[in-house]
Amino acid sequence: MPDLFIGGTWTGAHGGRTREIRCPADGTPVGTVDEAGPEDVAAAVGAARDAFDRGPWPRTPAAERGRLLLRVARLLERDRAALARAESLDTGKRLVESEYDLDDIAACFRWFGTLVASGDGGRVVDTGTAEVDSRVVREPVGVCALITPWNYPLLQTAWKVAPALAAGSTFVLKPSELTPHTAIGLMRLLAEAGLPDGAANLVLGSGPGTGAPLTEDPRVDLVSFTGGLATGRRVMAAAAPTVKKVALELGGKNPNIVFADADFDAAVDHALTAAFLHSGQVCSAGTRLLVQDRLHQRFTEAVVAGARRIRMGGPFDPDARTGPLISAAHREKVERYVAAGIAEGARLRCGGHRPDDPALRDGHFYPPTVLDACTAAMSVVREESFGPVLTVERFTTEEEAVALANDTEYGLAGAVWTGDGERARRVASRVRAGTVWINDFHPYVPQAEWGGMKQSGVGRELGPSGLAEYQETKHIWHRLTPRPGGWFS
Ligand code: NAD
């Protein structure tokens, strides 16, 4: 069956191009999918444009759109096992993590479905006269280009697809070329749920070949992109000539600040999850551990001991606690950052070389790695390696901790660990990031906004703002009894 979904029809790529997907854990072939080129992208944008300008979806009442999203949530729950398996084969991540993701994905559809169904019906503006009915209404933004990464393929897709559809917009989705299968699965569920043809379109392929033409097409109103900083800059530049709206969810170099009065065991445990969950391939990973001087030695030793115990393995290995990196090229990038850190004076405390275990030989595995004695000048501290690499820096005062935490071009997330509630709130308010956890790391809920300050992005996903990204506001001024204004007479 062909894999591109355009105007409600499954179709192959122009010229018959395909791409083979292999599991990062052991290199086994997972499937071969169609690879869209510019002609396919143009057709998909045309279908989304037509569905927006002439189709029923943007004119469907909000309550009905909400009901469709709730149906999709139920279908996701029905197909949870198959979709989680597909996600794990594409990404190499543990099956249990993909299953958690599927629960979050269904919850995301449910949240936006409920939010839009509760609709605010617009805002009445008091103009000071009964002769005018003045309202501010929300309308769908139009045709959206949705471009997503490989680390949480279906979750990042859901964060865009659910609010776009809730708003009444139409879209063309381009998932990462490395992890296309669950996007295909989602399109099938949207069609089964009764979404009109052309409201949802799917193109598969590379960034330059498929993503770039999508960001340049003048018929697209909004580009919502999640991925790396360098690509985000390119997307923003490509959207500029036609002044598209742009929403960007980019990377992070997220500080995890630990004061000496923190709950030691909890802080150690979460420092490991912060840095090594999904082998560090998490945008909000706590990759910069900032520890107060007098706790530094004991805390770092405990983190190193914990990191050494993390067992790597494939998606279906019940004893594994983390999986492989996504590709050979990505592992080489991580290795270059570790080598650069050591060359710049960091001290390697654990990890730092490929595993010897023959069972892991065919996958792109790289062990949890801790670099101590780091400084903010090092490239491994400043730039996103997007792998299981934790750097440790020390601080003495609260002022110094805040300065170190903010010494980055990113501003996605961060955490502070302390037993002092006053200090926790002070530091949380001074860390320039879209999410700050106090005595915790990583949890999120669809009701709360997610996104970055500084170069971590533009706009917010999730929460009420996540829906607003896919809407335009319009002021409608209605004079109830027309009469001449008299300005020129
Ligand atoms: P990436 O930037 O390489 O690719 C992301 C997507 O953009 C892919 O679909 C890719 O094909 C496409 N793309 C590449 N070049 C393009 C171009 N010129 N025009 C249009 N599309 C193009 O990122 P990645 O390696 O897939 O993902 C990892 C990155 O994503 C990390 O930096 C991570 O921090 C970030 N991320 C951020 C969040 C967040 O919520 N802020 C969430 C997940 C991942």
Short mmCIF file of C-alpha atoms and ligand atoms in Angstrom, two decimals:
data_model
loop_
_atom_site.label_atom_id
_atom_site.label_comp_id
_atom_site.label_asym_id
_atom_site.label_seq_id
_atom_site.Cartn_x
_atom_site.Cartn_y
_atom_site.Cartn_z
CA MET A 1 0.00 0.00 0.00
CA PRO A 2 1.39 3.48 -0.87
CA ASP A 3 2.38 5.74 2.03
CA LEU A 4 1.65 9.35 1.01
CA PHE A 5 -1.81 10.60 1.97
CA ILE A 6 -2.99 13.41 -0.29
CA GLY A 7 -6.55 14.69 -0.58
CA GLY A 8 -7.93 11.59 1.14
CA THR A 9 -6.14 9.13 -1.18
CA TRP A 10 -3.12 6.92 -0.48
CA THR A 11 -0.60 7.46 -3.23
CA GLY A 12 3.01 6.66 -4.17
CA ALA A 13 5.73 9.24 -4.85
CA HIS A 14 6.29 10.86 -8.25
CA GLY A 15 9.09 8.93 -9.92
CA GLY A 16 8.61 5.99 -7.53
CA ARG A 17 11.32 6.99 -5.04
CA THR A 18 11.42 5.00 -1.78
CA ARG A 19 13.43 4.87 1.46
CA GLU A 20 14.30 1.87 3.61
CA ILE A 21 13.87 2.19 7.39
CA ARG A 22 16.06 0.09 9.71
CA CYS A 23 15.76 -0.38 13.46
CA PRO A 24 18.55 1.56 15.22
CA ALA A 25 18.87 -1.19 17.84
CA ASP A 26 20.07 -3.93 15.50
CA GLY A 27 19.83 -2.74 11.91
CA THR A 28 16.96 -5.05 10.93
CA PRO A 29 14.80 -3.69 8.10
CA VAL A 30 11.50 -2.28 9.38
CA GLY A 31 9.92 -1.28 6.09
CA THR A 32 10.27 0.65 2.84
CA VAL A 33 8.25 3.83 2.42
CA ASP A 34 7.54 6.26 -0.41
CA GLU A 35 9.80 9.31 -0.56
CA ALA A 36 7.96 12.46 -1.61
CA GLY A 37 9.58 15.11 -3.79
CA PRO A 38 8.56 18.69 -4.61
CA GLU A 39 5.73 17.56 -6.95
CA ASP A 40 4.16 15.49 -4.18
CA VAL A 41 4.54 18.35 -1.70
CA ALA A 42 2.86 20.72 -4.15
CA ALA A 43 -0.05 18.29 -4.58
CA ALA A 44 -0.42 17.88 -0.81
CA VAL A 45 -0.41 21.64 -0.19
CA GLY A 46 -2.96 22.03 -3.01
CA ALA A 47 -5.23 19.47 -1.34
CA ALA A 48 -4.91 21.16 2.07
CA ARG A 49 -5.54 24.58 0.50
CA ASP A 50 -8.63 23.34 -1.31
CA ALA A 51 -9.94 21.65 1.85
CA PHE A 52 -9.44 24.89 3.76
CA ASP A 53 -10.93 27.24 1.16
CA ARG A 54 -13.81 25.06 0.00
CA GLY A 55 -14.07 21.98 2.21
CA PRO A 56 -16.31 21.39 5.23
CA TRP A 57 -13.68 21.12 8.00
CA PRO A 58 -13.06 24.83 8.78
CA ARG A 59 -16.84 25.37 8.79
CA THR A 60 -17.60 22.37 11.02
CA PRO A 61 -18.91 23.51 14.43
CA ALA A 62 -16.28 23.47 17.16
CA ALA A 63 -18.24 20.95 19.24
CA GLU A 64 -18.27 18.52 16.32
CA ARG A 65 -14.55 18.99 15.70
CA GLY A 66 -13.99 18.28 19.39
CA ARG A 67 -16.04 15.07 19.16
CA LEU A 68 -13.92 13.88 16.23
CA LEU A 69 -10.74 14.40 18.27
CA LEU A 70 -12.23 12.38 21.12
CA ARG A 71 -12.97 9.59 18.62
CA VAL A 72 -9.33 9.71 17.50
CA ALA A 73 -8.24 9.40 21.17
CA ARG A 74 -10.33 6.22 21.48
CA LEU A 75 -8.89 4.78 18.26
CA LEU A 76 -5.37 5.50 19.51
CA GLU A 77 -6.19 3.56 22.67
CA ARG A 78 -7.60 0.69 20.60
CA ASP A 79 -4.40 0.52 18.47
CA ARG A 80 -1.99 1.32 21.32
CA ALA A 81 -0.05 -1.96 21.12
CA ALA A 82 0.52 -1.90 17.35
CA LEU A 83 1.45 1.81 17.26
CA ALA A 84 3.83 1.48 20.24
CA ARG A 85 5.55 -1.45 18.52
CA ALA A 86 5.89 0.53 15.28
CA GLU A 87 7.33 3.50 17.20
CA SER A 88 9.87 1.29 18.96
CA LEU A 89 10.99 -0.37 15.73
CA ASP A 90 11.56 3.02 14.05
CA THR A 91 13.28 4.70 17.01
CA GLY A 92 14.85 1.74 18.87
CA LYS A 93 13.33 3.03 22.11
CA ARG A 94 12.04 0.61 24.76
CA LEU A 95 8.53 -0.66 24.12
CA VAL A 96 7.36 0.50 27.55
CA GLU A 97 8.43 4.07 26.73
CA SER A 98 6.51 3.98 23.44
CA GLU A 99 3.48 2.72 25.35
CA TYR A 100 3.73 5.66 27.77
CA ASP A 101 4.00 7.96 24.74
CA LEU A 102 0.82 6.47 23.28
CA ASP A 103 -1.05 7.25 26.51
CA ASP A 104 0.20 10.85 26.34
CA ILE A 105 -0.79 11.07 22.67
CA ALA A 106 -4.37 9.95 23.38
CA ALA A 107 -4.48 12.42 26.31
CA CYS A 108 -3.34 15.21 23.98
CA PHE A 109 -6.19 14.54 21.52
CA ARG A 110 -8.62 14.37 24.43
CA TRP A 111 -7.40 17.68 25.88
CA PHE A 112 -7.67 19.64 22.63
CA GLY A 113 -10.98 17.95 21.77
CA THR A 114 -12.46 18.97 25.11
CA LEU A 115 -10.92 22.45 25.02
CA VAL A 116 -12.29 23.38 21.62
CA ALA A 117 -15.71 21.87 22.31
CA SER A 118 -16.04 24.10 25.36
CA GLY A 119 -15.57 27.04 22.87
CA ASP A 120 -15.63 30.66 24.03
CA GLY A 121 -17.84 31.84 21.11
CA GLY A 122 -15.81 35.01 20.78
CA ARG A 123 -15.55 38.12 22.95
CA VAL A 124 -18.06 40.94 22.86
CA VAL A 125 -16.42 44.37 22.95
CA ASP A 126 -18.22 47.28 24.58
CA THR A 127 -17.93 50.18 22.09
CA GLY A 128 -19.98 52.58 24.18
CA THR A 129 -22.93 52.54 21.79
CA ALA A 130 -25.85 50.17 21.32
CA GLU A 131 -25.75 50.83 17.55
CA VAL A 132 -22.71 48.60 17.09
CA ASP A 133 -22.21 44.93 17.75
CA SER A 134 -18.46 44.44 18.09
CA ARG A 135 -16.87 41.02 18.65
CA VAL A 136 -13.50 39.40 18.53
CA VAL A 137 -13.71 35.87 17.15
CA ARG A 138 -11.17 33.13 16.64
CA GLU A 139 -10.84 31.54 13.22
CA PRO A 140 -8.58 28.76 11.96
CA VAL A 141 -5.19 30.02 10.77
CA GLY A 142 -5.39 28.18 7.44
CA VAL A 143 -3.07 25.64 5.81
CA CYS A 144 -0.38 24.44 8.20
CA ALA A 145 2.93 22.75 7.41
CA LEU A 146 3.76 20.47 10.34
CA ILE A 147 7.37 19.25 10.49
CA THR A 148 8.44 16.87 13.26
CA PRO A 149 11.59 15.13 14.59
CA TRP A 150 12.51 11.49 15.26
CA ASN A 151 12.93 11.40 19.04
CA TYR A 152 9.22 11.37 19.99
CA PRO A 153 7.78 10.95 16.50
CA LEU A 154 4.07 10.48 17.18
CA LEU A 155 4.00 12.54 20.37
CA GLN A 156 5.49 15.63 18.68
CA THR A 157 3.11 15.06 15.78
CA ALA A 158 0.10 14.88 18.11
CA TRP A 159 1.08 18.18 19.75
CA LYS A 160 0.58 19.81 16.32
CA VAL A 161 -2.08 17.70 14.60
CA ALA A 162 -4.57 17.78 17.49
CA PRO A 163 -4.65 21.59 17.96
CA ALA A 164 -4.50 22.25 14.20
CA LEU A 165 -7.60 20.10 13.66
CA ALA A 166 -9.29 21.42 16.80
CA ALA A 167 -8.91 24.94 15.41
CA GLY A 168 -10.42 23.95 12.04
CA SER A 169 -7.16 24.35 10.14
CA THR A 170 -5.96 21.87 7.51
CA PHE A 171 -2.42 20.55 7.29
CA VAL A 172 0.39 18.78 5.50
CA LEU A 173 2.50 16.71 7.90
CA LYS A 174 6.12 15.83 7.24
CA PRO A 175 7.54 13.57 9.94
CA SER A 176 11.25 12.80 10.25
CA GLU A 177 12.47 10.68 7.37
CA LEU A 178 13.96 8.29 9.96
CA THR A 179 10.68 7.48 11.76
CA PRO A 180 7.68 7.63 9.40
CA HIS A 181 5.57 4.64 10.38
CA THR A 182 3.40 5.98 13.21
CA ALA A 183 2.52 9.08 11.16
CA ILE A 184 1.13 6.71 8.52
CA GLY A 185 -0.84 4.95 11.28
CA LEU A 186 -2.25 8.24 12.55
CA MET A 187 -3.49 9.26 9.08
CA ARG A 188 -5.42 5.97 8.88
CA LEU A 189 -7.06 6.69 12.24
CA LEU A 190 -8.00 10.25 11.23
CA ALA A 191 -9.69 8.91 8.10
CA GLU A 192 -11.44 6.19 10.12
CA ALA A 193 -12.66 8.82 12.59
CA GLY A 194 -14.39 10.60 9.70
CA LEU A 195 -12.11 13.57 8.97
CA PRO A 196 -13.06 15.05 5.56
CA ASP A 197 -10.69 14.44 2.64
CA GLY A 198 -7.86 16.93 2.29
CA ALA A 199 -7.97 18.21 5.88
CA ALA A 200 -5.01 15.95 6.77
CA ASN A 201 -2.22 15.22 4.30
CA LEU A 202 1.02 13.30 4.74
CA VAL A 203 4.28 13.56 2.82
CA LEU A 204 7.36 11.52 3.74
CA GLY A 205 10.94 12.38 2.94
CA SER A 206 14.11 14.26 3.76
CA GLY A 207 14.47 17.80 5.10
CA PRO A 208 15.90 19.36 1.95
CA GLY A 209 13.81 17.29 -0.52
CA THR A 210 10.42 17.36 1.19
CA GLY A 211 10.52 19.70 4.19
CA ALA A 212 12.09 22.71 2.44
CA PRO A 213 9.51 22.95 -0.41
CA LEU A 214 6.79 22.78 2.22
CA THR A 215 8.21 25.76 4.12
CA GLU A 216 8.54 27.78 0.89
CA ASP A 217 5.11 27.17 -0.63
CA PRO A 218 3.17 30.47 -0.71
CA ARG A 219 -0.14 28.63 -0.15
CA VAL A 220 0.97 27.64 3.38
CA ASP A 221 -0.17 30.04 6.14
CA LEU A 222 1.74 28.64 9.13
CA VAL A 223 4.80 26.46 9.61
CA SER A 224 5.00 24.62 12.90
CA PHE A 225 8.39 23.02 13.29
CA THR A 226 10.02 20.90 15.98
CA GLY A 227 13.68 20.04 15.54
CA GLY A 228 17.21 21.35 15.86
CA LEU A 229 18.25 25.00 16.16
CA ALA A 230 20.14 25.14 12.84
CA THR A 231 17.14 23.71 10.95
CA GLY A 232 14.80 26.05 12.83
CA ARG A 233 16.76 29.05 11.58
CA ARG A 234 16.49 27.70 8.01
CA VAL A 235 12.74 27.17 8.38
CA MET A 236 12.26 30.70 9.68
CA ALA A 237 14.27 32.14 6.78
CA ALA A 238 12.31 30.07 4.22
CA ALA A 239 9.03 31.31 5.68
CA ALA A 240 10.10 34.97 5.60
CA PRO A 241 9.56 35.86 1.91
CA THR A 242 5.83 35.11 2.18
CA VAL A 243 5.61 36.17 5.86
CA LYS A 244 4.19 32.89 7.07
CA LYS A 245 3.44 32.51 10.71
CA VAL A 246 6.13 30.38 12.34
CA ALA A 247 6.02 28.27 15.48
CA LEU A 248 9.35 26.74 16.50
CA GLU A 249 10.16 24.13 19.15
CA LEU A 250 13.93 23.82 19.10
CA GLY A 251 16.64 22.38 21.30
CA GLY A 252 17.81 22.90 24.86
CA LYS A 253 20.88 22.79 27.12
CA ASN A 254 18.82 22.48 30.23
CA PRO A 255 20.31 23.19 33.67
CA ASN A 256 19.61 20.90 36.62
CA ILE A 257 20.58 22.92 39.70
CA VAL A 258 21.23 21.00 42.93
CA PHE A 259 21.71 22.88 46.21
CA ALA A 260 23.40 21.20 49.18
CA ASP A 261 20.12 21.07 51.13
CA ALA A 262 18.32 19.04 48.43
CA ASP A 263 16.83 15.62 49.13
CA PHE A 264 19.95 13.67 48.16
CA ASP A 265 18.44 10.37 46.97
CA ALA A 266 15.63 11.98 45.01
CA ALA A 267 17.99 14.49 43.38
CA VAL A 268 20.46 11.75 42.33
CA ASP A 269 17.70 9.56 40.97
CA HIS A 270 16.18 12.40 38.93
CA ALA A 271 19.57 13.65 37.74
CA LEU A 272 19.98 10.24 36.06
CA THR A 273 16.50 10.33 34.48
CA ALA A 274 17.00 13.95 33.46
CA ALA A 275 20.16 13.17 31.52
CA PHE A 276 19.82 9.57 30.36
CA LEU A 277 16.13 8.93 29.64
CA HIS A 278 15.87 7.75 25.99
CA SER A 279 19.68 7.96 25.86
CA GLY A 280 19.54 11.73 26.23
CA GLN A 281 17.58 12.18 22.99
CA VAL A 282 15.10 14.45 24.74
CA CYS A 283 14.86 18.19 24.01
CA SER A 284 14.34 18.95 27.71
CA ALA A 285 17.10 16.60 28.93
CA GLY A 286 18.92 17.90 32.01
CA THR A 287 22.35 17.77 30.41
CA ARG A 288 24.00 20.45 32.55
CA LEU A 289 24.24 19.38 36.17
CA LEU A 290 25.09 22.35 38.40
CA VAL A 291 25.99 21.21 41.93
CA GLN A 292 26.74 23.32 44.99
CA ASP A 293 30.39 23.05 46.05
CA ARG A 294 30.02 21.21 49.33
CA LEU A 295 27.79 18.51 47.80
CA HIS A 296 29.72 18.20 44.57
CA GLN A 297 32.02 15.25 45.27
CA ARG A 298 29.48 13.01 47.00
CA PHE A 299 26.70 13.85 44.53
CA THR A 300 28.83 13.31 41.41
CA GLU A 301 30.07 9.97 42.73
CA ALA A 302 26.49 8.80 43.28
CA VAL A 303 25.45 9.94 39.80
CA VAL A 304 28.44 8.17 38.23
CA ALA A 305 27.65 4.96 40.12
CA GLY A 306 24.01 5.19 38.96
CA ALA A 307 25.01 5.89 35.36
CA ARG A 308 27.27 2.81 35.31
CA ARG A 309 24.33 0.63 36.35
CA ILE A 310 22.06 1.70 33.45
CA ARG A 311 21.66 -1.28 31.16
CA MET A 312 21.33 -0.70 27.42
CA GLY A 313 19.33 -2.93 25.09
CA GLY A 314 16.86 -3.18 22.24
CA PRO A 315 13.17 -2.21 22.41
CA PHE A 316 11.94 -5.62 23.46
CA ASP A 317 14.66 -6.47 26.01
CA PRO A 318 12.79 -6.43 29.35
CA ASP A 319 15.99 -5.81 31.32
CA ALA A 320 17.10 -2.79 29.29
CA ARG A 321 16.64 0.66 30.80
CA THR A 322 17.69 2.67 27.76
CA GLY A 323 18.08 2.10 24.02
CA PRO A 324 20.33 3.08 21.12
CA LEU A 325 20.93 6.42 19.44
CA ILE A 326 18.90 6.99 16.29
CA SER A 327 21.68 6.55 13.69
CA ALA A 328 25.37 5.93 13.08
CA ALA A 329 25.82 9.59 12.12
CA HIS A 330 24.18 10.74 15.34
CA ARG A 331 26.44 8.50 17.46
CA GLU A 332 29.49 9.95 15.72
CA LYS A 333 28.26 13.47 16.53
CA VAL A 334 27.90 12.54 20.21
CA GLU A 335 31.39 11.02 20.20
CA ARG A 336 32.84 14.22 18.74
CA TYR A 337 31.28 16.28 21.56
CA VAL A 338 32.70 13.96 24.24
CA ALA A 339 36.16 14.04 22.63
CA ALA A 340 36.02 17.84 22.37
CA GLY A 341 35.00 18.12 26.03
CA ILE A 342 37.93 15.96 27.16
CA ALA A 343 40.31 17.91 24.91
CA GLU A 344 39.04 21.16 26.48
CA GLY A 345 39.77 19.88 30.00
CA ALA A 346 36.69 17.93 31.15
CA ARG A 347 37.31 14.81 33.24
CA LEU A 348 35.66 11.60 31.93
CA ARG A 349 34.05 9.85 34.92
CA CYS A 350 32.16 7.05 33.11
CA GLY A 351 31.05 5.94 29.65
CA GLY A 352 32.78 7.70 26.79
CA HIS A 353 33.28 4.73 24.47
CA ARG A 354 31.12 2.31 22.50
CA PRO A 355 29.98 -0.79 24.43
CA ASP A 356 31.96 -4.05 24.08
CA ASP A 357 28.88 -6.26 24.55
CA PRO A 358 28.52 -8.33 21.32
CA ALA A 359 24.71 -8.25 21.77
CA LEU A 360 24.80 -4.48 21.12
CA ARG A 361 27.24 -4.62 18.20
CA ASP A 362 24.68 -4.06 15.42
CA GLY A 363 22.96 -1.08 17.09
CA HIS A 364 24.01 2.55 17.52
CA PHE A 365 24.52 2.22 21.27
CA TYR A 366 26.46 4.72 23.37
CA PRO A 367 26.64 4.47 27.16
CA PRO A 368 25.60 7.03 29.78
CA THR A 369 28.61 9.34 30.01
CA VAL A 370 29.51 11.77 32.80
CA LEU A 371 32.04 14.59 32.29
CA ASP A 372 33.17 16.38 35.45
CA ALA A 373 35.19 19.58 35.92
CA CYS A 374 33.30 21.25 33.10
CA THR A 375 33.09 24.97 32.40
CA ALA A 376 30.56 27.06 30.52
CA ALA A 377 33.15 27.73 27.80
CA MET A 378 33.25 24.11 26.59
CA SER A 379 31.38 23.17 23.42
CA VAL A 380 29.94 20.07 25.14
CA VAL A 381 28.36 22.41 27.72
CA ARG A 382 27.16 25.03 25.24
CA GLU A 383 25.90 22.94 22.33
CA GLU A 384 23.28 20.22 22.16
CA SER A 385 24.91 16.81 21.58
CA PHE A 386 21.47 15.21 21.97
CA GLY A 387 23.03 12.08 23.44
CA PRO A 388 23.57 10.51 26.90
CA VAL A 389 26.21 13.03 27.99
CA LEU A 390 25.99 14.78 31.35
CA THR A 391 28.35 17.64 32.16
CA VAL A 392 28.97 18.65 35.78
CA GLU A 393 29.76 22.21 36.89
CA ARG A 394 30.06 23.60 40.44
CA PHE A 395 28.73 26.72 42.07
CA THR A 396 28.97 28.35 45.49
CA THR A 397 26.18 30.93 45.75
CA GLU A 398 22.59 31.14 44.54
CA GLU A 399 23.58 34.10 42.38
CA GLU A 400 26.27 32.03 40.70
CA ALA A 401 23.86 29.11 40.12
CA VAL A 402 21.36 31.38 38.35
CA ALA A 403 24.10 32.97 36.24
CA LEU A 404 25.44 29.57 35.17
CA ALA A 405 21.95 28.25 34.43
CA ASN A 406 21.20 31.22 32.18
CA ASP A 407 24.61 31.20 30.46
CA THR A 408 23.21 29.55 27.31
CA GLU A 409 21.54 30.61 24.08
CA TYR A 410 18.78 28.10 24.85
CA GLY A 411 15.83 28.45 27.25
CA LEU A 412 13.64 25.37 27.03
CA ALA A 413 13.56 23.84 30.53
CA GLY A 414 15.41 23.54 33.82
CA ALA A 415 15.11 22.31 37.39
CA VAL A 416 16.09 23.39 40.89
CA TRP A 417 16.57 21.03 43.85
CA THR A 418 16.51 22.47 47.35
CA GLY A 419 14.74 22.02 50.68
CA ASP A 420 14.28 25.79 50.95
CA GLY A 421 10.89 26.73 49.42
CA GLU A 422 11.68 30.44 49.27
CA ARG A 423 14.90 29.82 47.40
CA ALA A 424 13.19 27.33 45.06
CA ARG A 425 10.65 29.95 44.00
CA ARG A 426 13.30 32.69 43.68
CA VAL A 427 15.51 30.56 41.44
CA ALA A 428 12.56 29.23 39.40
CA SER A 429 11.46 32.77 38.61
CA ARG A 430 14.98 33.80 37.54
CA VAL A 431 15.79 30.85 35.25
CA ARG A 432 14.97 31.95 31.71
CA ALA A 433 13.19 28.83 30.44
CA GLY A 434 9.70 27.87 29.29
CA THR A 435 9.40 25.13 31.94
CA VAL A 436 11.02 24.99 35.39
CA TRP A 437 10.63 22.02 37.71
CA ILE A 438 11.15 22.30 41.47
CA ASN A 439 12.34 19.05 43.08
CA ASP A 440 11.35 17.07 40.00
CA PHE A 441 12.41 16.61 36.38
CA HIS A 442 10.58 15.92 33.10
CA PRO A 443 6.86 15.71 33.95
CA TYR A 444 4.47 17.65 31.74
CA VAL A 445 0.70 17.73 31.25
CA PRO A 446 -1.23 18.72 28.10
CA GLN A 447 -3.08 21.44 30.05
CA ALA A 448 0.17 23.39 30.57
CA GLU A 449 2.06 25.27 27.87
CA TRP A 450 5.34 23.86 26.55
CA GLY A 451 7.98 25.80 24.64
CA GLY A 452 11.18 27.74 24.75
CA MET A 453 12.52 31.16 25.59
CA LYS A 454 15.56 32.61 23.80
CA GLN A 455 16.72 30.40 20.91
CA SER A 456 14.75 27.37 22.11
CA GLY A 457 11.84 28.55 20.06
CA VAL A 458 8.95 30.78 19.16
CA GLY A 459 5.43 30.19 20.46
CA ARG A 460 3.98 27.50 22.71
CA GLU A 461 2.51 24.05 22.27
CA LEU A 462 -0.09 22.45 24.54
CA GLY A 463 -2.28 24.40 26.95
CA PRO A 464 -4.76 27.00 25.65
CA SER A 465 -1.87 28.79 23.85
CA GLY A 466 -1.20 25.57 21.93
CA LEU A 467 -4.65 25.90 20.37
CA ALA A 468 -4.24 29.65 19.80
CA GLU A 469 -1.16 28.96 17.62
CA TYR A 470 -3.52 27.49 15.01
CA GLN A 471 -6.04 30.32 15.20
CA GLU A 472 -6.27 33.91 14.00
CA THR A 473 -8.23 36.50 15.90
CA LYS A 474 -10.59 38.70 13.92
CA HIS A 475 -12.42 41.82 15.07
CA ILE A 476 -15.89 42.12 13.50
CA TRP A 477 -17.49 45.58 13.81
CA HIS A 478 -21.18 45.47 12.91
CA ARG A 479 -23.13 48.74 12.70
CA LEU A 480 -26.68 47.61 13.24
CA THR A 481 -28.34 50.59 11.53
CA PRO A 482 -26.25 51.93 8.61
CA ARG A 483 -26.13 55.72 8.21
CA PRO A 484 -23.69 58.26 6.67
CA GLY A 485 -20.71 59.11 8.87
CA GLY A 486 -20.61 62.75 7.71
CA TRP A 487 -16.80 63.16 7.75
CA PHE A 488 -16.63 64.76 4.27
CA SER A 489 -20.11 66.21 4.05
P1 NAD B 1 16.21 18.19 12.63
O1 NAD B 1 16.21 19.65 12.76
O2 NAD B 1 17.37 17.54 11.96
O3 NAD B 1 14.92 17.69 11.82
C1 NAD B 1 13.62 17.96 12.25
C2 NAD B 1 12.68 17.85 11.07
O4 NAD B 1 12.99 18.88 10.13
C3 NAD B 1 12.80 16.55 10.29
O5 NAD B 1 11.52 16.16 9.84
C4 NAD B 1 13.66 16.93 9.11
O6 NAD B 1 13.52 16.13 7.97
C5 NAD B 1 13.17 18.34 8.84
N1 NAD B 1 14.08 19.22 8.10
C6 NAD B 1 15.43 19.16 8.03
N2 NAD B 1 15.90 20.15 7.24
C7 NAD B 1 14.82 20.87 6.83
C8 NAD B 1 14.65 22.03 6.02
N3 NAD B 1 15.69 22.66 5.47
N4 NAD B 1 13.41 22.49 5.82
C9 NAD B 1 12.34 21.89 6.37
N5 NAD B 1 12.43 20.77 7.14
C10 NAD B 1 13.66 20.28 7.38
O7 NAD B 1 15.99 17.63 14.08
P2 NAD B 1 16.00 16.10 14.54
O8 NAD B 1 17.42 15.65 14.54
O9 NAD B 1 14.99 15.33 13.78
O10 NAD B 1 15.45 16.24 16.04
C11 NAD B 1 16.24 16.54 17.11
C12 NAD B 1 16.09 18.00 17.50
O11 NAD B 1 14.73 18.29 17.79
C13 NAD B 1 16.86 18.34 18.76
O12 NAD B 1 17.53 19.55 18.58
C14 NAD B 1 15.78 18.50 19.82
O13 NAD B 1 16.13 19.33 20.88
C15 NAD B 1 14.65 19.04 19.00
N6 NAD B 1 13.37 18.79 19.69
C16 NAD B 1 12.74 19.84 20.32
C17 NAD B 1 11.54 19.64 21.01
C18 NAD B 1 10.85 20.75 21.74
O14 NAD B 1 9.72 20.54 22.22
N7 NAD B 1 11.41 21.93 21.86
C19 NAD B 1 10.99 18.35 21.04
C20 NAD B 1 11.65 17.32 20.38
C21 NAD B 1 12.84 17.56 19.71
#
